[in-house]
PDB file of N, CA and C in Angstrom:
ATOM      1  N   ILE A  27       1.000  -1.273  -0.035  1.00  0.00           N
ATOM      2  CA  ILE A  27       0.023  -0.047  -0.169  1.00  0.00           C
ATOM      3  C   ILE A  27       0.866   1.194   0.003  1.00  0.00           C
ATOM      4  N   VAL A  28       0.572   2.144  -0.828  1.00  0.00           N
ATOM      5  CA  VAL A  28       1.398   3.314  -1.121  1.00  0.00           C
ATOM      6  C   VAL A  28       0.381   4.494  -0.982  1.00  0.00           C
ATOM      7  N   HIS A  29       0.539   5.421  -0.132  1.00  0.00           N
ATOM      8  CA  HIS A  29      -0.055   6.675  -0.157  1.00  0.00           C
ATOM      9  C   HIS A  29       0.917   7.914  -0.170  1.00  0.00           C
ATOM     10  N   LEU A  30       0.762   8.728  -1.283  1.00  0.00           N
ATOM     11  CA  LEU A  30       1.469   9.731  -1.639  1.00  0.00           C
ATOM     12  C   LEU A  30       0.607  10.940  -2.291  1.00  0.00           C
ATOM     13  N   THR A  31       1.416  12.026  -2.449  1.00  0.00           N
ATOM     14  CA  THR A  31       0.909  13.184  -2.936  1.00  0.00           C
ATOM     15  C   THR A  31       1.307  13.354  -4.354  1.00  0.00           C
ATOM     16  N   ILE A  32       0.692  13.659  -5.381  1.00  0.00           N
ATOM     17  CA  ILE A  32       1.071  14.160  -6.609  1.00  0.00           C
ATOM     18  C   ILE A  32       1.121  15.473  -7.091  1.00  0.00           C
ATOM     19  N   GLY A  33       0.481  16.349  -6.116  1.00  0.00           N
ATOM     20  CA  GLY A  33       0.473  17.576  -6.188  1.00  0.00           C
ATOM     21  C   GLY A  33      -0.837  18.354  -5.514  1.00  0.00           C
ATOM     22  N   LYS A  34      -0.850  19.520  -5.847  1.00  0.00           N
ATOM     23  CA  LYS A  34      -1.904  20.324  -5.367  1.00  0.00           C
ATOM     24  C   LYS A  34      -2.983  20.468  -6.314  1.00  0.00           C
ATOM     25  N   ALA A  35      -4.383  20.766  -6.105  1.00  0.00           N
ATOM     26  CA  ALA A  35      -5.393  21.115  -7.052  1.00  0.00           C
ATOM     27  C   ALA A  35      -5.208  22.201  -7.873  1.00  0.00           C
ATOM     28  N   SER A  36      -4.497  22.990  -7.297  1.00  0.00           N
ATOM     29  CA  SER A  36      -3.917  24.371  -8.177  1.00  0.00           C
ATOM     30  C   SER A  36      -2.956  24.111  -9.026  1.00  0.00           C
ATOM     31  N   PHE A  37      -2.228  22.947  -8.992  1.00  0.00           N
ATOM     32  CA  PHE A  37      -1.067  22.702 -10.153  1.00  0.00           C
ATOM     33  C   PHE A  37      -1.768  22.855 -11.339  1.00  0.00           C
ATOM     34  N   PRO A  38      -0.772  23.150 -12.334  1.00  0.00           N
ATOM     35  CA  PRO A  38      -1.266  22.981 -13.603  1.00  0.00           C
ATOM     36  C   PRO A  38      -1.599  21.582 -14.082  1.00  0.00           C
ATOM     37  N   VAL A  39      -2.515  21.151 -14.969  1.00  0.00           N
ATOM     38  CA  VAL A  39      -2.744  19.771 -15.217  1.00  0.00           C
ATOM     39  C   VAL A  39      -1.390  19.114 -15.698  1.00  0.00           C
ATOM     40  N   ARG A  40      -0.573  19.664 -16.603  1.00  0.00           N
ATOM     41  CA  ARG A  40       0.619  19.235 -17.021  1.00  0.00           C
ATOM     42  C   ARG A  40       1.397  18.636 -15.924  1.00  0.00           C
ATOM     43  N   ASP A  41       1.546  19.506 -14.910  1.00  0.00           N
ATOM     44  CA  ASP A  41       2.365  19.143 -13.747  1.00  0.00           C
ATOM     45  C   ASP A  41       1.965  17.845 -13.156  1.00  0.00           C
ATOM     46  N   LEU A  42       0.588  17.801 -12.718  1.00  0.00           N
ATOM     47  CA  LEU A  42      -0.146  16.875 -12.237  1.00  0.00           C
ATOM     48  C   LEU A  42       0.089  15.547 -13.181  1.00  0.00           C
ATOM     49  N   LEU A  43       0.077  15.495 -14.298  1.00  0.00           N
ATOM     50  CA  LEU A  43       0.272  14.317 -15.101  1.00  0.00           C
ATOM     51  C   LEU A  43       1.620  13.987 -15.251  1.00  0.00           C
ATOM     52  N   GLU A  44       2.549  14.768 -15.138  1.00  0.00           N
ATOM     53  CA  GLU A  44       3.801  14.463 -15.334  1.00  0.00           C
ATOM     54  C   GLU A  44       4.274  13.677 -13.925  1.00  0.00           C
ATOM     55  N   ASN A  45       3.616  14.323 -12.692  1.00  0.00           N
ATOM     56  CA  ASN A  45       3.972  13.637 -11.277  1.00  0.00           C
ATOM     57  C   ASN A  45       3.410  12.113 -11.483  1.00  0.00           C
ATOM     58  N   TYR A  46       2.138  12.163 -11.846  1.00  0.00           N
ATOM     59  CA  TYR A  46       1.494  10.891 -11.929  1.00  0.00           C
ATOM     60  C   TYR A  46       2.193   9.789 -12.654  1.00  0.00           C
ATOM     61  N   ALA A  47       2.482  10.190 -13.839  1.00  0.00           N
ATOM     62  CA  ALA A  47       3.377   9.371 -14.747  1.00  0.00           C
ATOM     63  C   ALA A  47       4.698   8.819 -14.224  1.00  0.00           C
ATOM     64  N   ALA A  48       5.280   9.694 -13.544  1.00  0.00           N
ATOM     65  CA  ALA A  48       6.776   9.314 -12.760  1.00  0.00           C
ATOM     66  C   ALA A  48       6.445   8.429 -11.694  1.00  0.00           C
ATOM     67  N   ILE A  49       5.354   8.430 -10.899  1.00  0.00           N
ATOM     68  CA  ILE A  49       5.118   7.699  -9.788  1.00  0.00           C
ATOM     69  C   ILE A  49       4.629   6.335 -10.189  1.00  0.00           C
ATOM     70  N   VAL A  50       3.941   6.174 -11.359  1.00  0.00           N
ATOM     71  CA  VAL A  50       3.531   4.843 -11.935  1.00  0.00           C
ATOM     72  C   VAL A  50       4.655   4.296 -12.433  1.00  0.00           C
ATOM     73  N   ASP A  51       5.662   4.797 -13.186  1.00  0.00           N
ATOM     74  CA  ASP A  51       6.744   4.418 -13.731  1.00  0.00           C
ATOM     75  C   ASP A  51       7.618   3.812 -12.640  1.00  0.00           C
ATOM     76  N   GLU A  52       7.955   4.581 -11.591  1.00  0.00           N
ATOM     77  CA  GLU A  52       8.750   4.165 -10.745  1.00  0.00           C
ATOM     78  C   GLU A  52       8.333   2.871  -9.764  1.00  0.00           C
ATOM     79  N   ILE A  53       7.000   2.900  -9.656  1.00  0.00           N
ATOM     80  CA  ILE A  53       6.355   1.808  -8.838  1.00  0.00           C
ATOM     81  C   ILE A  53       6.341   0.329  -9.780  1.00  0.00           C
ATOM     82  N   VAL A  54       6.271   0.594 -11.169  1.00  0.00           N
ATOM     83  CA  VAL A  54       6.400  -0.517 -12.030  1.00  0.00           C
ATOM     84  C   VAL A  54       7.718  -0.921 -12.138  1.00  0.00           C
ATOM     85  N   ARG A  55       8.804  -0.061 -12.127  1.00  0.00           N
ATOM     86  CA  ARG A  55      10.167  -0.355 -12.246  1.00  0.00           C
ATOM     87  C   ARG A  55      10.763  -1.107 -10.983  1.00  0.00           C
ATOM     88  N   ALA A  56      10.069  -0.596  -9.630  1.00  0.00           N
ATOM     89  CA  ALA A  56      10.577  -1.123  -8.574  1.00  0.00           C
ATOM     90  C   ALA A  56      10.057  -2.587  -8.413  1.00  0.00           C
ATOM     91  N   LYS A  57       9.248  -3.231  -9.276  1.00  0.00           N
ATOM     92  CA  LYS A  57       8.658  -4.414  -8.996  1.00  0.00           C
ATOM     93  C   LYS A  57       9.889  -5.480  -8.880  1.00  0.00           C
ATOM     94  N   PRO A  58       9.644  -6.320  -7.732  1.00  0.00           N
ATOM     95  CA  PRO A  58      10.719  -7.382  -7.520  1.00  0.00           C
ATOM     96  C   PRO A  58      10.692  -8.348  -8.756  1.00  0.00           C
ATOM     97  N   ALA A  59      11.842  -9.075  -9.018  1.00  0.00           N
ATOM     98  CA  ALA A  59      11.953  -9.910 -10.116  1.00  0.00           C
ATOM     99  C   ALA A  59      10.984 -11.235  -9.714  1.00  0.00           C
ATOM    100  N   ALA A  60      10.892 -11.496  -8.408  1.00  0.00           N
ATOM    101  CA  ALA A  60      10.289 -12.560  -7.966  1.00  0.00           C
ATOM    102  C   ALA A  60       8.689 -12.481  -7.795  1.00  0.00           C
ATOM    103  N   ALA A  61       8.187 -11.192  -8.021  1.00  0.00           N
ATOM    104  CA  ALA A  61       6.860 -10.976  -7.914  1.00  0.00           C
ATOM    105  C   ALA A  61       6.204 -11.618  -9.179  1.00  0.00           C
ATOM    106  N   LYS A  62       5.192 -12.382  -9.052  1.00  0.00           N
ATOM    107  CA  LYS A  62       4.558 -13.053 -10.200  1.00  0.00           C
ATOM    108  C   LYS A  62       3.084 -12.265 -10.161  1.00  0.00           C
ATOM    109  N   GLY A  63       2.419 -12.271 -11.371  1.00  0.00           N
ATOM    110  CA  GLY A  63       1.151 -11.963 -11.593  1.00  0.00           C
ATOM    111  C   GLY A  63       0.995 -10.363 -11.631  1.00  0.00           C
ATOM    112  N   ARG A  64      -0.154  -9.757 -11.392  1.00  0.00           N
ATOM    113  CA  ARG A  64      -0.444  -8.405 -11.325  1.00  0.00           C
ATOM    114  C   ARG A  64       0.268  -7.623 -10.251  1.00  0.00           C
ATOM    115  N   TYR A  65       1.045  -6.557 -10.497  1.00  0.00           N
ATOM    116  CA  TYR A  65       1.742  -6.009  -9.431  1.00  0.00           C
ATOM    117  C   TYR A  65       0.919  -4.869  -8.982  1.00  0.00           C
ATOM    118  N   LEU A  66       0.236  -4.097  -9.903  1.00  0.00           N
ATOM    119  CA  LEU A  66      -0.605  -3.000  -9.216  1.00  0.00           C
ATOM    120  C   LEU A  66      -1.994  -3.537  -9.303  1.00  0.00           C
ATOM    121  N   LEU A  67      -2.829  -3.754  -8.231  1.00  0.00           N
ATOM    122  CA  LEU A  67      -3.978  -4.274  -7.983  1.00  0.00           C
ATOM    123  C   LEU A  67      -4.903  -3.082  -8.096  1.00  0.00           C
ATOM    124  N   SER A  68      -4.947  -2.043  -7.703  1.00  0.00           N
ATOM    125  CA  SER A  68      -5.640  -0.998  -7.698  1.00  0.00           C
ATOM    126  C   SER A  68      -4.949   0.530  -7.554  1.00  0.00           C
ATOM    127  N   ILE A  69      -5.626   1.417  -8.377  1.00  0.00           N
ATOM    128  CA  ILE A  69      -5.095   2.820  -8.043  1.00  0.00           C
ATOM    129  C   ILE A  69      -6.349   3.774  -7.848  1.00  0.00           C
ATOM    130  N   THR A  70      -6.177   4.529  -6.869  1.00  0.00           N
ATOM    131  CA  THR A  70      -7.398   5.517  -6.586  1.00  0.00           C
ATOM    132  C   THR A  70      -6.865   6.953  -6.238  1.00  0.00           C
ATOM    133  N   LEU A  71      -7.192   7.838  -6.954  1.00  0.00           N
ATOM    134  CA  LEU A  71      -6.907   9.272  -6.923  1.00  0.00           C
ATOM    135  C   LEU A  71      -7.903   9.966  -6.348  1.00  0.00           C
ATOM    136  N   ALA A  72      -7.442  10.869  -5.279  1.00  0.00           N
ATOM    137  CA  ALA A  72      -8.398  11.655  -4.524  1.00  0.00           C
ATOM    138  C   ALA A  72      -7.849  12.911  -4.067  1.00  0.00           C
ATOM    139  N   THR A  73      -8.811  13.946  -3.870  1.00  0.00           N
ATOM    140  CA  THR A  73      -8.180  15.005  -3.275  1.00  0.00           C
ATOM    141  C   THR A  73      -8.477  14.911  -1.818  1.00  0.00           C
ATOM    142  N   THR A  74      -7.886  15.764  -0.933  1.00  0.00           N
ATOM    143  CA  THR A  74      -7.816  15.375   0.554  1.00  0.00           C
ATOM    144  C   THR A  74      -9.068  15.266   1.081  1.00  0.00           C
ATOM    145  N   MET A  75     -10.292  15.869   0.852  1.00  0.00           N
ATOM    146  CA  MET A  75     -11.461  15.784   1.364  1.00  0.00           C
ATOM    147  C   MET A  75     -12.598  15.233   0.343  1.00  0.00           C
ATOM    148  N   GLY A  76     -12.107  14.801  -0.876  1.00  0.00           N
ATOM    149  CA  GLY A  76     -13.139  14.534  -1.846  1.00  0.00           C
ATOM    150  C   GLY A  76     -13.189  12.980  -1.951  1.00  0.00           C
ATOM    151  N   PRO A  77     -14.120  12.535  -2.875  1.00  0.00           N
ATOM    152  CA  PRO A  77     -14.285  11.111  -3.302  1.00  0.00           C
ATOM    153  C   PRO A  77     -13.055  10.742  -3.873  1.00  0.00           C
ATOM    154  N   GLY A  78     -12.763   9.275  -3.795  1.00  0.00           N
ATOM    155  CA  GLY A  78     -11.814   8.706  -4.599  1.00  0.00           C
ATOM    156  C   GLY A  78     -12.244   8.313  -6.052  1.00  0.00           C
ATOM    157  N   VAL A  79     -11.362   8.355  -6.869  1.00  0.00           N
ATOM    158  CA  VAL A  79     -11.650   7.910  -8.264  1.00  0.00           C
ATOM    159  C   VAL A  79     -10.802   6.710  -8.607  1.00  0.00           C
ATOM    160  N   ARG A  80     -11.620   5.535  -8.837  1.00  0.00           N
ATOM    161  CA  ARG A  80     -10.715   4.384  -9.110  1.00  0.00           C
ATOM    162  C   ARG A  80     -10.231   4.402 -10.532  1.00  0.00           C
ATOM    163  N   ILE A  81      -8.874   3.973 -10.803  1.00  0.00           N
ATOM    164  CA  ILE A  81      -8.272   4.073 -12.153  1.00  0.00           C
ATOM    165  C   ILE A  81      -7.908   2.535 -12.315  1.00  0.00           C
ATOM    166  N   ASP A  82      -8.088   2.078 -13.663  1.00  0.00           N
ATOM    167  CA  ASP A  82      -7.739   0.826 -14.021  1.00  0.00           C
ATOM    168  C   ASP A  82      -6.159   0.748 -14.035  1.00  0.00           C
ATOM    169  N   PRO A  83      -5.617  -0.227 -13.220  1.00  0.00           N
ATOM    170  CA  PRO A  83      -4.159  -0.152 -13.110  1.00  0.00           C
ATOM    171  C   PRO A  83      -3.350  -0.609 -14.564  1.00  0.00           C
ATOM    172  N   ALA A  84      -3.986  -1.362 -15.243  1.00  0.00           N
ATOM    173  CA  ALA A  84      -3.386  -1.745 -16.745  1.00  0.00           C
ATOM    174  C   ALA A  84      -3.461  -0.534 -17.484  1.00  0.00           C
ATOM    175  N   ALA A  85      -4.651   0.246 -17.554  1.00  0.00           N
ATOM    176  CA  ALA A  85      -4.620   1.604 -18.322  1.00  0.00           C
ATOM    177  C   ALA A  85      -3.606   2.514 -17.795  1.00  0.00           C
ATOM    178  N   ALA A  86      -3.431   2.502 -16.451  1.00  0.00           N
ATOM    179  CA  ALA A  86      -2.634   3.560 -15.795  1.00  0.00           C
ATOM    180  C   ALA A  86      -1.036   3.422 -16.330  1.00  0.00           C
ATOM    181  N   VAL A  87      -0.730   2.266 -16.300  1.00  0.00           N
ATOM    182  CA  VAL A  87       0.717   1.871 -16.875  1.00  0.00           C
ATOM    183  C   VAL A  87       0.846   2.183 -18.328  1.00  0.00           C
ATOM    184  N   GLU A  88      -0.105   2.021 -19.039  1.00  0.00           N
ATOM    185  CA  GLU A  88      -0.039   2.294 -20.440  1.00  0.00           C
ATOM    186  C   GLU A  88      -0.130   3.927 -20.609  1.00  0.00           C
ATOM    187  N   ALA A  89      -0.971   4.369 -19.966  1.00  0.00           N
ATOM    188  CA  ALA A  89      -1.163   5.879 -20.069  1.00  0.00           C
ATOM    189  C   ALA A  89      -0.060   6.747 -19.511  1.00  0.00           C
ATOM    190  N   SER A  90       0.544   6.115 -18.525  1.00  0.00           N
ATOM    191  CA  SER A  90       1.714   6.836 -17.833  1.00  0.00           C
ATOM    192  C   SER A  90       2.883   6.930 -18.909  1.00  0.00           C
ATOM    193  N   SER A  91       3.174   5.717 -19.587  1.00  0.00           N
ATOM    194  CA  SER A  91       4.152   5.665 -20.578  1.00  0.00           C
ATOM    195  C   SER A  91       4.070   6.444 -21.933  1.00  0.00           C
ATOM    196  N   LEU A  92       2.650   6.664 -22.160  1.00  0.00           N
ATOM    197  CA  LEU A  92       2.216   7.541 -23.286  1.00  0.00           C
ATOM    198  C   LEU A  92       2.360   9.077 -22.871  1.00  0.00           C
ATOM    199  N   ALA A  93       1.959   9.284 -21.609  1.00  0.00           N
ATOM    200  CA  ALA A  93       2.030  10.718 -21.083  1.00  0.00           C
ATOM    201  C   ALA A  93       3.551  11.123 -21.054  1.00  0.00           C
ATOM    202  N   ARG A  94       4.273  10.196 -20.737  1.00  0.00           N
ATOM    203  CA  ARG A  94       5.704  10.661 -20.810  1.00  0.00           C
ATOM    204  C   ARG A  94       6.123  10.844 -22.037  1.00  0.00           C
ATOM    205  N   ARG A  95       5.867  10.273 -23.016  1.00  0.00           N
ATOM    206  CA  ARG A  95       6.287  10.583 -24.500  1.00  0.00           C
ATOM    207  C   ARG A  95       5.738  11.892 -24.849  1.00  0.00           C
ATOM    208  N   ARG A  96       4.318  12.058 -24.589  1.00  0.00           N
ATOM    209  CA  ARG A  96       3.843  13.382 -24.964  1.00  0.00           C
ATOM    210  C   ARG A  96       4.345  14.409 -24.399  1.00  0.00           C
ATOM    211  N   LEU A  97       4.801  14.415 -23.111  1.00  0.00           N
ATOM    212  CA  LEU A  97       5.235  15.651 -22.274  1.00  0.00           C
ATOM    213  C   LEU A  97       6.737  16.007 -22.838  1.00  0.00           C
ATOM    214  N   ARG A  98       7.326  14.966 -23.387  1.00  0.00           N
ATOM    215  CA  ARG A  98       8.567  15.429 -23.964  1.00  0.00           C
ATOM    216  C   ARG A  98       8.643  16.172 -25.170  1.00  0.00           C
ATOM    217  N   TRP A  99       7.379  16.043 -25.907  1.00  0.00           N
ATOM    218  CA  TRP A  99       7.207  16.735 -27.100  1.00  0.00           C
ATOM    219  C   TRP A  99       6.560  17.993 -26.896  1.00  0.00           C
ATOM    220  N   VAL A 100       5.900  18.263 -25.717  1.00  0.00           N
ATOM    221  CA  VAL A 100       5.021  19.689 -25.485  1.00  0.00           C
ATOM    222  C   VAL A 100       6.065  20.661 -25.026  1.00  0.00           C
TER     223      VAL A 100
END
């Protein structure tokens, strides 16, 4: 279980997306070689006092790599 902050609601969307992509990439990269099966079981984003929004982990990994490529060109 990992709880962390990717930014404030006042941050530009690009910065939040960049932080999110970096976090997902690092978590996937830190996966131990002995770990079998799905490594990310669930991802939920939420503001401090707001409701959580569930994100599909498989799509999150794909989206983070896509976001990284897009951010390099913007």
